[in-house]
């Protein structure tokens, strides 16, 4: 039987940075391909470790997440650091992307049921301007059962074939399935099976 969806507000309660303060190194590496001031949308961005780092690098960042608690925490951190980030509470299962509004869309550990993820990938394609980048990092199917973090349902985990299929019209710059040693707050600790994907919407 499928496990119940996590209560994200409960998980983010308190002051702790659940996935640490450091951004994803993969996201930062990918952002080097973007011009200064590029419009970057971060999906399922939680407490905003990537959004904050990207805004500090001069990108115009919008962050969407289901958890009102995480959104409030991000908005407070952004204000304290004087970083102009647009933060919005949004269930991505109900989200319709504004057309061609972003130069990059970032989704880090944006795990959800496959049927919602497929729709979300379609929305990412719609939201990206021609030539825009999609940057995805998350757990792949081989992570199932490992204690280092991630969903407990296979259906919520990425596969290489899925990303190739969902972004078939894109030019794939990078697709890798590394084994990594995770040290991201209390949320992700230990050996992890990740997938990293960067693709460009064709002009
Ligand atoms: C593992 S956390 C990752 C947070 C952030 N991307 C990071 O790497 O630090 C997963 C995030 O997905 C968000 N999330 C889960 N389902 C969602 C949905 N349907 N719509 C929007 N956000 C969702 C949760 O609230 C949570 O912030």
mmCIF file with all atom_site columns, C-alpha atoms and ligand atoms in Angstrom:
data_model
loop_
_atom_site.group_PDB
_atom_site.id
_atom_site.type_symbol
_atom_site.label_atom_id
_atom_site.label_alt_id
_atom_site.label_comp_id
_atom_site.label_asym_id
_atom_site.label_entity_id
_atom_site.label_seq_id
_atom_site.pdbx_PDB_ins_code
_atom_site.Cartn_x
_atom_site.Cartn_y
_atom_site.Cartn_z
_atom_site.occupancy
_atom_site.B_iso_or_equiv
_atom_site.pdbx_formal_charge
_atom_site.auth_seq_id
_atom_site.auth_comp_id
_atom_site.auth_asym_id
_atom_site.auth_atom_id
_atom_site.pdbx_PDB_model_num
ATOM   1   C CA  . UNK A 1 1   ? 0.000  0.000  0.000   1.00 0.00 ? 1   UNK A CA  1
ATOM   2   C CA  . UNK A 1 2   ? 1.232  3.552  -0.769  1.00 0.00 ? 2   UNK A CA  1
ATOM   3   C CA  . UNK A 1 3   ? 2.596  5.490  2.222   1.00 0.00 ? 3   UNK A CA  1
ATOM   4   C CA  . UNK A 1 4   ? 0.765  8.716  3.166   1.00 0.00 ? 4   UNK A CA  1
ATOM   5   C CA  . UNK A 1 5   ? 2.176  11.991 1.813   1.00 0.00 ? 5   UNK A CA  1
ATOM   6   C CA  . UNK A 1 6   ? 4.484  13.776 4.279   1.00 0.00 ? 6   UNK A CA  1
ATOM   7   C CA  . UNK A 1 7   ? 3.256  16.687 6.398   1.00 0.00 ? 7   UNK A CA  1
ATOM   8   C CA  . UNK A 1 8   ? 5.770  19.301 5.242   1.00 0.00 ? 8   UNK A CA  1
ATOM   9   C CA  . UNK A 1 9   ? 4.657  22.045 7.625   1.00 0.00 ? 9   UNK A CA  1
ATOM   10  C CA  . UNK A 1 10  ? 5.311  19.691 10.522  1.00 0.00 ? 10  UNK A CA  1
ATOM   11  C CA  . UNK A 1 11  ? 8.729  18.734 9.150   1.00 0.00 ? 11  UNK A CA  1
ATOM   12  C CA  . UNK A 1 12  ? 9.809  22.364 8.771   1.00 0.00 ? 12  UNK A CA  1
ATOM   13  C CA  . UNK A 1 13  ? 8.555  23.446 12.216  1.00 0.00 ? 13  UNK A CA  1
ATOM   14  C CA  . UNK A 1 14  ? 11.259 25.165 14.311  1.00 0.00 ? 14  UNK A CA  1
ATOM   15  C CA  . UNK A 1 15  ? 14.301 27.107 13.215  1.00 0.00 ? 15  UNK A CA  1
ATOM   16  C CA  . UNK A 1 16  ? 16.396 24.275 11.914  1.00 0.00 ? 16  UNK A CA  1
ATOM   17  C CA  . UNK A 1 17  ? 17.476 24.266 8.267   1.00 0.00 ? 17  UNK A CA  1
ATOM   18  C CA  . UNK A 1 18  ? 16.211 20.754 7.576   1.00 0.00 ? 18  UNK A CA  1
ATOM   19  C CA  . UNK A 1 19  ? 18.347 20.269 4.451   1.00 0.00 ? 19  UNK A CA  1
ATOM   20  C CA  . UNK A 1 20  ? 21.166 22.527 5.603   1.00 0.00 ? 20  UNK A CA  1
ATOM   21  C CA  . UNK A 1 21  ? 22.051 26.039 4.517   1.00 0.00 ? 21  UNK A CA  1
ATOM   22  C CA  . UNK A 1 22  ? 24.376 25.220 1.628   1.00 0.00 ? 22  UNK A CA  1
ATOM   23  C CA  . UNK A 1 23  ? 22.844 25.178 -1.857  1.00 0.00 ? 23  UNK A CA  1
ATOM   24  C CA  . UNK A 1 24  ? 23.134 22.237 -4.195  1.00 0.00 ? 24  UNK A CA  1
ATOM   25  C CA  . UNK A 1 25  ? 26.568 22.333 -5.802  1.00 0.00 ? 25  UNK A CA  1
ATOM   26  C CA  . UNK A 1 26  ? 25.023 20.986 -8.995  1.00 0.00 ? 26  UNK A CA  1
ATOM   27  C CA  . UNK A 1 27  ? 22.547 23.878 -9.177  1.00 0.00 ? 27  UNK A CA  1
ATOM   28  C CA  . UNK A 1 28  ? 25.280 26.435 -8.601  1.00 0.00 ? 28  UNK A CA  1
ATOM   29  C CA  . UNK A 1 29  ? 27.478 24.836 -11.291 1.00 0.00 ? 29  UNK A CA  1
ATOM   30  C CA  . UNK A 1 30  ? 24.548 24.905 -13.747 1.00 0.00 ? 30  UNK A CA  1
ATOM   31  C CA  . UNK A 1 31  ? 23.775 28.536 -12.911 1.00 0.00 ? 31  UNK A CA  1
ATOM   32  C CA  . UNK A 1 32  ? 27.170 29.538 -14.332 1.00 0.00 ? 32  UNK A CA  1
ATOM   33  C CA  . UNK A 1 33  ? 25.574 29.061 -17.769 1.00 0.00 ? 33  UNK A CA  1
ATOM   34  C CA  . UNK A 1 34  ? 22.993 31.797 -17.036 1.00 0.00 ? 34  UNK A CA  1
ATOM   35  C CA  . UNK A 1 35  ? 23.419 35.518 -17.667 1.00 0.00 ? 35  UNK A CA  1
ATOM   36  C CA  . UNK A 1 36  ? 23.380 37.957 -14.734 1.00 0.00 ? 36  UNK A CA  1
ATOM   37  C CA  . UNK A 1 37  ? 19.797 38.904 -13.887 1.00 0.00 ? 37  UNK A CA  1
ATOM   38  C CA  . UNK A 1 38  ? 18.287 35.761 -15.437 1.00 0.00 ? 38  UNK A CA  1
ATOM   39  C CA  . UNK A 1 39  ? 14.783 34.890 -14.215 1.00 0.00 ? 39  UNK A CA  1
ATOM   40  C CA  . UNK A 1 40  ? 15.047 31.706 -12.172 1.00 0.00 ? 40  UNK A CA  1
ATOM   41  C CA  . UNK A 1 41  ? 12.098 29.733 -10.807 1.00 0.00 ? 41  UNK A CA  1
ATOM   42  C CA  . UNK A 1 42  ? 12.774 27.313 -7.937  1.00 0.00 ? 42  UNK A CA  1
ATOM   43  C CA  . UNK A 1 43  ? 10.098 24.630 -7.507  1.00 0.00 ? 43  UNK A CA  1
ATOM   44  C CA  . UNK A 1 44  ? 9.402  22.752 -4.258  1.00 0.00 ? 44  UNK A CA  1
ATOM   45  C CA  . UNK A 1 45  ? 12.130 24.987 -2.868  1.00 0.00 ? 45  UNK A CA  1
ATOM   46  C CA  . UNK A 1 46  ? 11.258 24.525 0.814   1.00 0.00 ? 46  UNK A CA  1
ATOM   47  C CA  . UNK A 1 47  ? 13.300 26.747 3.131   1.00 0.00 ? 47  UNK A CA  1
ATOM   48  C CA  . UNK A 1 48  ? 15.122 28.125 0.120   1.00 0.00 ? 48  UNK A CA  1
ATOM   49  C CA  . UNK A 1 49  ? 18.801 27.190 0.338   1.00 0.00 ? 49  UNK A CA  1
ATOM   50  C CA  . UNK A 1 50  ? 19.070 27.300 -3.479  1.00 0.00 ? 50  UNK A CA  1
ATOM   51  C CA  . UNK A 1 51  ? 16.839 30.349 -3.929  1.00 0.00 ? 51  UNK A CA  1
ATOM   52  C CA  . UNK A 1 52  ? 18.907 32.372 -1.441  1.00 0.00 ? 52  UNK A CA  1
ATOM   53  C CA  . UNK A 1 53  ? 22.218 31.418 -3.069  1.00 0.00 ? 53  UNK A CA  1
ATOM   54  C CA  . UNK A 1 54  ? 20.898 32.164 -6.565  1.00 0.00 ? 54  UNK A CA  1
ATOM   55  C CA  . UNK A 1 55  ? 19.469 35.533 -5.516  1.00 0.00 ? 55  UNK A CA  1
ATOM   56  C CA  . UNK A 1 56  ? 22.816 36.397 -3.900  1.00 0.00 ? 56  UNK A CA  1
ATOM   57  C CA  . UNK A 1 57  ? 24.414 35.731 -7.314  1.00 0.00 ? 57  UNK A CA  1
ATOM   58  C CA  . UNK A 1 58  ? 22.239 38.353 -8.967  1.00 0.00 ? 58  UNK A CA  1
ATOM   59  C CA  . UNK A 1 59  ? 19.470 36.203 -10.439 1.00 0.00 ? 59  UNK A CA  1
ATOM   60  C CA  . UNK A 1 60  ? 15.818 37.251 -10.200 1.00 0.00 ? 60  UNK A CA  1
ATOM   61  C CA  . UNK A 1 61  ? 14.394 34.388 -8.182  1.00 0.00 ? 61  UNK A CA  1
ATOM   62  C CA  . UNK A 1 62  ? 10.861 33.133 -7.629  1.00 0.00 ? 62  UNK A CA  1
ATOM   63  C CA  . UNK A 1 63  ? 10.289 30.284 -5.179  1.00 0.00 ? 63  UNK A CA  1
ATOM   64  C CA  . UNK A 1 64  ? 7.207  28.059 -5.002  1.00 0.00 ? 64  UNK A CA  1
ATOM   65  C CA  . UNK A 1 65  ? 6.431  25.510 -2.313  1.00 0.00 ? 65  UNK A CA  1
ATOM   66  C CA  . UNK A 1 66  ? 3.452  23.762 -0.773  1.00 0.00 ? 66  UNK A CA  1
ATOM   67  C CA  . UNK A 1 67  ? 4.522  24.437 2.807   1.00 0.00 ? 67  UNK A CA  1
ATOM   68  C CA  . UNK A 1 68  ? 3.405  27.760 4.241   1.00 0.00 ? 68  UNK A CA  1
ATOM   69  C CA  . UNK A 1 69  ? 5.869  27.274 7.102   1.00 0.00 ? 69  UNK A CA  1
ATOM   70  C CA  . UNK A 1 70  ? 8.839  26.882 4.748   1.00 0.00 ? 70  UNK A CA  1
ATOM   71  C CA  . UNK A 1 71  ? 7.677  29.837 2.653   1.00 0.00 ? 71  UNK A CA  1
ATOM   72  C CA  . UNK A 1 72  ? 7.507  32.065 5.741   1.00 0.00 ? 72  UNK A CA  1
ATOM   73  C CA  . UNK A 1 73  ? 10.973 30.938 6.823   1.00 0.00 ? 73  UNK A CA  1
ATOM   74  C CA  . UNK A 1 74  ? 12.389 31.688 3.374   1.00 0.00 ? 74  UNK A CA  1
ATOM   75  C CA  . UNK A 1 75  ? 10.695 35.087 3.181   1.00 0.00 ? 75  UNK A CA  1
ATOM   76  C CA  . UNK A 1 76  ? 12.164 35.994 6.591   1.00 0.00 ? 76  UNK A CA  1
ATOM   77  C CA  . UNK A 1 77  ? 15.682 34.874 5.628   1.00 0.00 ? 77  UNK A CA  1
ATOM   78  C CA  . UNK A 1 78  ? 15.485 36.723 2.330   1.00 0.00 ? 78  UNK A CA  1
ATOM   79  C CA  . UNK A 1 79  ? 14.358 39.909 4.106   1.00 0.00 ? 79  UNK A CA  1
ATOM   80  C CA  . UNK A 1 80  ? 17.133 39.599 6.710   1.00 0.00 ? 80  UNK A CA  1
ATOM   81  C CA  . UNK A 1 81  ? 19.704 39.206 3.929   1.00 0.00 ? 81  UNK A CA  1
ATOM   82  C CA  . UNK A 1 82  ? 18.062 41.931 1.800   1.00 0.00 ? 82  UNK A CA  1
ATOM   83  C CA  . UNK A 1 83  ? 17.623 39.527 -1.090  1.00 0.00 ? 83  UNK A CA  1
ATOM   84  C CA  . UNK A 1 84  ? 14.601 40.251 -3.303  1.00 0.00 ? 84  UNK A CA  1
ATOM   85  C CA  . UNK A 1 85  ? 13.027 36.803 -3.734  1.00 0.00 ? 85  UNK A CA  1
ATOM   86  C CA  . UNK A 1 86  ? 9.390  36.316 -4.723  1.00 0.00 ? 86  UNK A CA  1
ATOM   87  C CA  . UNK A 1 87  ? 8.094  33.583 -2.415  1.00 0.00 ? 87  UNK A CA  1
ATOM   88  C CA  . UNK A 1 88  ? 4.737  31.920 -3.042  1.00 0.00 ? 88  UNK A CA  1
ATOM   89  C CA  . UNK A 1 89  ? 2.860  29.114 -1.359  1.00 0.00 ? 89  UNK A CA  1
ATOM   90  C CA  . UNK A 1 90  ? 1.735  26.821 -4.180  1.00 0.00 ? 90  UNK A CA  1
ATOM   91  C CA  . UNK A 1 91  ? 0.681  23.200 -4.562  1.00 0.00 ? 91  UNK A CA  1
ATOM   92  C CA  . UNK A 1 92  ? 2.506  22.214 -7.741  1.00 0.00 ? 92  UNK A CA  1
ATOM   93  C CA  . UNK A 1 93  ? -0.139 19.602 -8.434  1.00 0.00 ? 93  UNK A CA  1
ATOM   94  C CA  . UNK A 1 94  ? -2.499 22.520 -9.113  1.00 0.00 ? 94  UNK A CA  1
ATOM   95  C CA  . UNK A 1 95  ? -0.023 24.825 -10.801 1.00 0.00 ? 95  UNK A CA  1
ATOM   96  C CA  . UNK A 1 96  ? -0.219 26.257 -14.279 1.00 0.00 ? 96  UNK A CA  1
ATOM   97  C CA  . UNK A 1 97  ? 3.039  27.892 -15.393 1.00 0.00 ? 97  UNK A CA  1
ATOM   98  C CA  . UNK A 1 98  ? 3.033  31.360 -16.941 1.00 0.00 ? 98  UNK A CA  1
ATOM   99  C CA  . UNK A 1 99  ? 4.159  30.931 -20.536 1.00 0.00 ? 99  UNK A CA  1
ATOM   100 C CA  . UNK A 1 100 ? 7.863  31.446 -21.368 1.00 0.00 ? 100 UNK A CA  1
ATOM   101 C CA  . UNK A 1 101 ? 8.327  33.480 -18.181 1.00 0.00 ? 101 UNK A CA  1
ATOM   102 C CA  . UNK A 1 102 ? 11.638 32.020 -16.917 1.00 0.00 ? 102 UNK A CA  1
ATOM   103 C CA  . UNK A 1 103 ? 15.200 31.570 -18.131 1.00 0.00 ? 103 UNK A CA  1
ATOM   104 C CA  . UNK A 1 104 ? 15.741 28.626 -15.812 1.00 0.00 ? 104 UNK A CA  1
ATOM   105 C CA  . UNK A 1 105 ? 13.606 26.316 -13.690 1.00 0.00 ? 105 UNK A CA  1
ATOM   106 C CA  . UNK A 1 106 ? 15.241 24.504 -10.783 1.00 0.00 ? 106 UNK A CA  1
ATOM   107 C CA  . UNK A 1 107 ? 13.683 21.489 -9.063  1.00 0.00 ? 107 UNK A CA  1
ATOM   108 C CA  . UNK A 1 108 ? 15.725 19.934 -6.266  1.00 0.00 ? 108 UNK A CA  1
ATOM   109 C CA  . UNK A 1 109 ? 14.174 16.931 -4.498  1.00 0.00 ? 109 UNK A CA  1
ATOM   110 C CA  . UNK A 1 110 ? 10.775 17.894 -5.942  1.00 0.00 ? 110 UNK A CA  1
ATOM   111 C CA  . UNK A 1 111 ? 9.429  14.413 -5.260  1.00 0.00 ? 111 UNK A CA  1
ATOM   112 C CA  . UNK A 1 112 ? 5.780  13.637 -5.852  1.00 0.00 ? 112 UNK A CA  1
ATOM   113 C CA  . UNK A 1 113 ? 3.757  10.840 -7.470  1.00 0.00 ? 113 UNK A CA  1
ATOM   114 C CA  . UNK A 1 114 ? 4.823  10.073 -11.034 1.00 0.00 ? 114 UNK A CA  1
ATOM   115 C CA  . UNK A 1 115 ? 1.506  11.233 -12.515 1.00 0.00 ? 115 UNK A CA  1
ATOM   116 C CA  . UNK A 1 116 ? 1.937  14.683 -10.934 1.00 0.00 ? 116 UNK A CA  1
ATOM   117 C CA  . UNK A 1 117 ? 5.622  14.792 -11.836 1.00 0.00 ? 117 UNK A CA  1
ATOM   118 C CA  . UNK A 1 118 ? 4.826  14.179 -15.507 1.00 0.00 ? 118 UNK A CA  1
ATOM   119 C CA  . UNK A 1 119 ? 2.377  17.093 -15.487 1.00 0.00 ? 119 UNK A CA  1
ATOM   120 C CA  . UNK A 1 120 ? 4.896  19.238 -13.632 1.00 0.00 ? 120 UNK A CA  1
ATOM   121 C CA  . UNK A 1 121 ? 7.526  18.546 -16.273 1.00 0.00 ? 121 UNK A CA  1
ATOM   122 C CA  . UNK A 1 122 ? 5.026  19.665 -18.907 1.00 0.00 ? 122 UNK A CA  1
ATOM   123 C CA  . UNK A 1 123 ? 4.460  22.883 -16.960 1.00 0.00 ? 123 UNK A CA  1
ATOM   124 C CA  . UNK A 1 124 ? 8.217  23.441 -16.735 1.00 0.00 ? 124 UNK A CA  1
ATOM   125 C CA  . UNK A 1 125 ? 8.410  23.219 -20.532 1.00 0.00 ? 125 UNK A CA  1
ATOM   126 C CA  . UNK A 1 126 ? 5.629  25.791 -20.801 1.00 0.00 ? 126 UNK A CA  1
ATOM   127 C CA  . UNK A 1 127 ? 7.192  28.154 -18.251 1.00 0.00 ? 127 UNK A CA  1
ATOM   128 C CA  . UNK A 1 128 ? 10.639 28.193 -19.846 1.00 0.00 ? 128 UNK A CA  1
ATOM   129 C CA  . UNK A 1 129 ? 11.569 30.769 -22.449 1.00 0.00 ? 129 UNK A CA  1
ATOM   130 C CA  . UNK A 1 130 ? 13.120 29.346 -25.629 1.00 0.00 ? 130 UNK A CA  1
ATOM   131 C CA  . UNK A 1 131 ? 16.738 28.464 -24.809 1.00 0.00 ? 131 UNK A CA  1
ATOM   132 C CA  . UNK A 1 132 ? 15.869 28.280 -21.087 1.00 0.00 ? 132 UNK A CA  1
ATOM   133 C CA  . UNK A 1 133 ? 17.340 25.654 -18.775 1.00 0.00 ? 133 UNK A CA  1
ATOM   134 C CA  . UNK A 1 134 ? 15.674 23.012 -16.655 1.00 0.00 ? 134 UNK A CA  1
ATOM   135 C CA  . UNK A 1 135 ? 17.818 21.832 -13.762 1.00 0.00 ? 135 UNK A CA  1
ATOM   136 C CA  . UNK A 1 136 ? 16.687 18.802 -11.786 1.00 0.00 ? 136 UNK A CA  1
ATOM   137 C CA  . UNK A 1 137 ? 18.363 16.993 -8.917  1.00 0.00 ? 137 UNK A CA  1
ATOM   138 C CA  . UNK A 1 138 ? 16.719 14.276 -6.877  1.00 0.00 ? 138 UNK A CA  1
ATOM   139 C CA  . UNK A 1 139 ? 16.706 10.699 -5.733  1.00 0.00 ? 139 UNK A CA  1
ATOM   140 C CA  . UNK A 1 140 ? 16.448 7.933  -8.317  1.00 0.00 ? 140 UNK A CA  1
ATOM   141 C CA  . UNK A 1 141 ? 14.730 4.580  -7.961  1.00 0.00 ? 141 UNK A CA  1
ATOM   142 C CA  . UNK A 1 142 ? 17.850 2.918  -6.478  1.00 0.00 ? 142 UNK A CA  1
ATOM   143 C CA  . UNK A 1 143 ? 17.460 5.125  -3.377  1.00 0.00 ? 143 UNK A CA  1
ATOM   144 C CA  . UNK A 1 144 ? 14.363 3.195  -2.262  1.00 0.00 ? 144 UNK A CA  1
ATOM   145 C CA  . UNK A 1 145 ? 14.854 1.742  1.219   1.00 0.00 ? 145 UNK A CA  1
ATOM   146 C CA  . UNK A 1 146 ? 18.031 3.668  2.010   1.00 0.00 ? 146 UNK A CA  1
ATOM   147 C CA  . UNK A 1 147 ? 17.994 5.588  5.297   1.00 0.00 ? 147 UNK A CA  1
ATOM   148 C CA  . UNK A 1 148 ? 19.782 8.685  3.928   1.00 0.00 ? 148 UNK A CA  1
ATOM   149 C CA  . UNK A 1 149 ? 16.527 10.412 2.878   1.00 0.00 ? 149 UNK A CA  1
ATOM   150 C CA  . UNK A 1 150 ? 13.907 10.612 0.173   1.00 0.00 ? 150 UNK A CA  1
ATOM   151 C CA  . UNK A 1 151 ? 10.472 9.161  -0.500  1.00 0.00 ? 151 UNK A CA  1
ATOM   152 C CA  . UNK A 1 152 ? 9.496  5.645  0.515   1.00 0.00 ? 152 UNK A CA  1
ATOM   153 C CA  . UNK A 1 153 ? 7.468  5.013  -2.642  1.00 0.00 ? 153 UNK A CA  1
ATOM   154 C CA  . UNK A 1 154 ? 9.140  3.892  -5.873  1.00 0.00 ? 154 UNK A CA  1
ATOM   155 C CA  . UNK A 1 155 ? 6.593  5.898  -7.829  1.00 0.00 ? 155 UNK A CA  1
ATOM   156 C CA  . UNK A 1 156 ? 7.934  9.131  -6.290  1.00 0.00 ? 156 UNK A CA  1
ATOM   157 C CA  . UNK A 1 157 ? 11.530 8.533  -7.422  1.00 0.00 ? 157 UNK A CA  1
ATOM   158 C CA  . UNK A 1 158 ? 13.125 9.633  -10.695 1.00 0.00 ? 158 UNK A CA  1
ATOM   159 C CA  . UNK A 1 159 ? 14.419 7.434  -13.491 1.00 0.00 ? 159 UNK A CA  1
ATOM   160 C CA  . UNK A 1 160 ? 16.690 8.335  -16.365 1.00 0.00 ? 160 UNK A CA  1
ATOM   161 C CA  . UNK A 1 161 ? 14.136 7.111  -18.941 1.00 0.00 ? 161 UNK A CA  1
ATOM   162 C CA  . UNK A 1 162 ? 11.434 9.294  -17.416 1.00 0.00 ? 162 UNK A CA  1
ATOM   163 C CA  . UNK A 1 163 ? 13.501 12.464 -17.739 1.00 0.00 ? 163 UNK A CA  1
ATOM   164 C CA  . UNK A 1 164 ? 14.567 11.631 -21.297 1.00 0.00 ? 164 UNK A CA  1
ATOM   165 C CA  . UNK A 1 165 ? 10.909 11.011 -22.202 1.00 0.00 ? 165 UNK A CA  1
ATOM   166 C CA  . UNK A 1 166 ? 9.341  13.978 -20.383 1.00 0.00 ? 166 UNK A CA  1
ATOM   167 C CA  . UNK A 1 167 ? 11.878 16.385 -21.898 1.00 0.00 ? 167 UNK A CA  1
ATOM   168 C CA  . UNK A 1 168 ? 12.096 14.707 -25.309 1.00 0.00 ? 168 UNK A CA  1
ATOM   169 C CA  . UNK A 1 169 ? 12.030 18.002 -27.210 1.00 0.00 ? 169 UNK A CA  1
ATOM   170 C CA  . UNK A 1 170 ? 14.886 19.460 -25.136 1.00 0.00 ? 170 UNK A CA  1
ATOM   171 C CA  . UNK A 1 171 ? 18.613 19.358 -25.712 1.00 0.00 ? 171 UNK A CA  1
ATOM   172 C CA  . UNK A 1 172 ? 20.112 17.404 -22.808 1.00 0.00 ? 172 UNK A CA  1
ATOM   173 C CA  . UNK A 1 173 ? 23.363 19.043 -21.661 1.00 0.00 ? 173 UNK A CA  1
ATOM   174 C CA  . UNK A 1 174 ? 23.952 16.718 -18.740 1.00 0.00 ? 174 UNK A CA  1
ATOM   175 C CA  . UNK A 1 175 ? 22.400 13.568 -17.266 1.00 0.00 ? 175 UNK A CA  1
ATOM   176 C CA  . UNK A 1 176 ? 24.180 11.605 -14.565 1.00 0.00 ? 176 UNK A CA  1
ATOM   177 C CA  . UNK A 1 177 ? 23.261 9.071  -11.887 1.00 0.00 ? 177 UNK A CA  1
ATOM   178 C CA  . UNK A 1 178 ? 25.932 9.517  -9.229  1.00 0.00 ? 178 UNK A CA  1
ATOM   179 C CA  . UNK A 1 179 ? 26.349 7.758  -5.916  1.00 0.00 ? 179 UNK A CA  1
ATOM   180 C CA  . UNK A 1 180 ? 27.076 10.536 -3.441  1.00 0.00 ? 180 UNK A CA  1
ATOM   181 C CA  . UNK A 1 181 ? 27.774 10.996 0.237   1.00 0.00 ? 181 UNK A CA  1
ATOM   182 C CA  . UNK A 1 182 ? 24.988 13.297 1.415   1.00 0.00 ? 182 UNK A CA  1
ATOM   183 C CA  . UNK A 1 183 ? 25.548 15.850 4.161   1.00 0.00 ? 183 UNK A CA  1
ATOM   184 C CA  . UNK A 1 184 ? 22.512 18.149 3.826   1.00 0.00 ? 184 UNK A CA  1
ATOM   185 C CA  . UNK A 1 185 ? 21.189 18.994 7.279   1.00 0.00 ? 185 UNK A CA  1
ATOM   186 C CA  . UNK A 1 186 ? 19.324 16.363 9.275   1.00 0.00 ? 186 UNK A CA  1
ATOM   187 C CA  . UNK A 1 187 ? 17.161 15.564 6.243   1.00 0.00 ? 187 UNK A CA  1
ATOM   188 C CA  . UNK A 1 188 ? 19.777 13.953 3.999   1.00 0.00 ? 188 UNK A CA  1
ATOM   189 C CA  . UNK A 1 189 ? 22.701 12.120 5.569   1.00 0.00 ? 189 UNK A CA  1
ATOM   190 C CA  . UNK A 1 190 ? 24.713 9.235  4.170   1.00 0.00 ? 190 UNK A CA  1
ATOM   191 C CA  . UNK A 1 191 ? 25.150 7.410  0.861   1.00 0.00 ? 191 UNK A CA  1
ATOM   192 C CA  . UNK A 1 192 ? 22.571 8.525  -1.707  1.00 0.00 ? 192 UNK A CA  1
ATOM   193 C CA  . UNK A 1 193 ? 21.551 7.474  -5.230  1.00 0.00 ? 193 UNK A CA  1
ATOM   194 C CA  . UNK A 1 194 ? 20.944 10.733 -7.110  1.00 0.00 ? 194 UNK A CA  1
ATOM   195 C CA  . UNK A 1 195 ? 20.013 11.824 -10.578 1.00 0.00 ? 195 UNK A CA  1
ATOM   196 C CA  . UNK A 1 196 ? 21.234 15.125 -12.030 1.00 0.00 ? 196 UNK A CA  1
ATOM   197 C CA  . UNK A 1 197 ? 19.738 16.575 -15.180 1.00 0.00 ? 197 UNK A CA  1
ATOM   198 C CA  . UNK A 1 198 ? 20.266 19.757 -17.137 1.00 0.00 ? 198 UNK A CA  1
ATOM   199 C CA  . UNK A 1 199 ? 18.486 20.375 -20.427 1.00 0.00 ? 199 UNK A CA  1
ATOM   200 C CA  . UNK A 1 200 ? 17.757 23.335 -22.655 1.00 0.00 ? 200 UNK A CA  1
ATOM   201 C CA  . UNK A 1 201 ? 14.432 24.174 -24.260 1.00 0.00 ? 201 UNK A CA  1
ATOM   202 C CA  . UNK A 1 202 ? 15.024 24.360 -27.998 1.00 0.00 ? 202 UNK A CA  1
ATOM   203 C CA  . UNK A 1 203 ? 14.546 27.792 -29.533 1.00 0.00 ? 203 UNK A CA  1
HETATM 204 C C1  . LIG B 2 .   ? 12.917 17.309 0.328   1.00 0.00 ? 1   LIG B C1  1
HETATM 205 S S1  . LIG B 2 .   ? 12.219 18.916 0.382   1.00 0.00 ? 1   LIG B S1  1
HETATM 206 C C2  . LIG B 2 .   ? 13.331 19.800 -0.670  1.00 0.00 ? 1   LIG B C2  1
HETATM 207 C C3  . LIG B 2 .   ? 13.344 21.275 -0.407  1.00 0.00 ? 1   LIG B C3  1
HETATM 208 C C4  . LIG B 2 .   ? 14.369 22.036 -1.232  1.00 0.00 ? 1   LIG B C4  1
HETATM 209 N N1  . LIG B 2 .   ? 14.170 21.851 -2.656  1.00 0.00 ? 1   LIG B N1  1
HETATM 210 C C5  . LIG B 2 .   ? 15.774 21.653 -0.843  1.00 0.00 ? 1   LIG B C5  1
HETATM 211 O O1  . LIG B 2 .   ? 16.421 20.896 -1.581  1.00 0.00 ? 1   LIG B O1  1
HETATM 212 O O2  . LIG B 2 .   ? 16.227 22.102 0.222   1.00 0.00 ? 1   LIG B O2  1
HETATM 213 C C6  . LIG B 2 .   ? 10.787 18.696 -0.633  1.00 0.00 ? 1   LIG B C6  1
HETATM 214 C C7  . LIG B 2 .   ? 9.949  19.958 -0.777  1.00 0.00 ? 1   LIG B C7  1
HETATM 215 O O3  . LIG B 2 .   ? 8.899  19.705 -1.700  1.00 0.00 ? 1   LIG B O3  1
HETATM 216 C C8  . LIG B 2 .   ? 7.765  20.419 -1.263  1.00 0.00 ? 1   LIG B C8  1
HETATM 217 N N2  . LIG B 2 .   ? 6.586  19.814 -1.899  1.00 0.00 ? 1   LIG B N2  1
HETATM 218 C C9  . LIG B 2 .   ? 6.159  18.541 -1.782  1.00 0.00 ? 1   LIG B C9  1
HETATM 219 N N3  . LIG B 2 .   ? 5.045  18.359 -2.534  1.00 0.00 ? 1   LIG B N3  1
HETATM 220 C C10 . LIG B 2 .   ? 4.769  19.543 -3.116  1.00 0.00 ? 1   LIG B C10 1
HETATM 221 C C11 . LIG B 2 .   ? 3.743  20.012 -3.977  1.00 0.00 ? 1   LIG B C11 1
HETATM 222 N N4  . LIG B 2 .   ? 2.757  19.213 -4.379  1.00 0.00 ? 1   LIG B N4  1
HETATM 223 N N5  . LIG B 2 .   ? 3.771  21.295 -4.354  1.00 0.00 ? 1   LIG B N5  1
HETATM 224 C C12 . LIG B 2 .   ? 4.745  22.140 -3.935  1.00 0.00 ? 1   LIG B C12 1
HETATM 225 N N6  . LIG B 2 .   ? 5.742  21.753 -3.125  1.00 0.00 ? 1   LIG B N6  1
HETATM 226 C C13 . LIG B 2 .   ? 5.758  20.476 -2.701  1.00 0.00 ? 1   LIG B C13 1
HETATM 227 C C14 . LIG B 2 .   ? 7.803  20.289 0.249   1.00 0.00 ? 1   LIG B C14 1
HETATM 228 O O4  . LIG B 2 .   ? 7.026  21.256 0.919   1.00 0.00 ? 1   LIG B O4  1
HETATM 229 C C15 . LIG B 2 .   ? 9.305  20.439 0.497   1.00 0.00 ? 1   LIG B C15 1
HETATM 230 O O5  . LIG B 2 .   ? 9.642  21.772 0.720   1.00 0.00 ? 1   LIG B O5  1
#
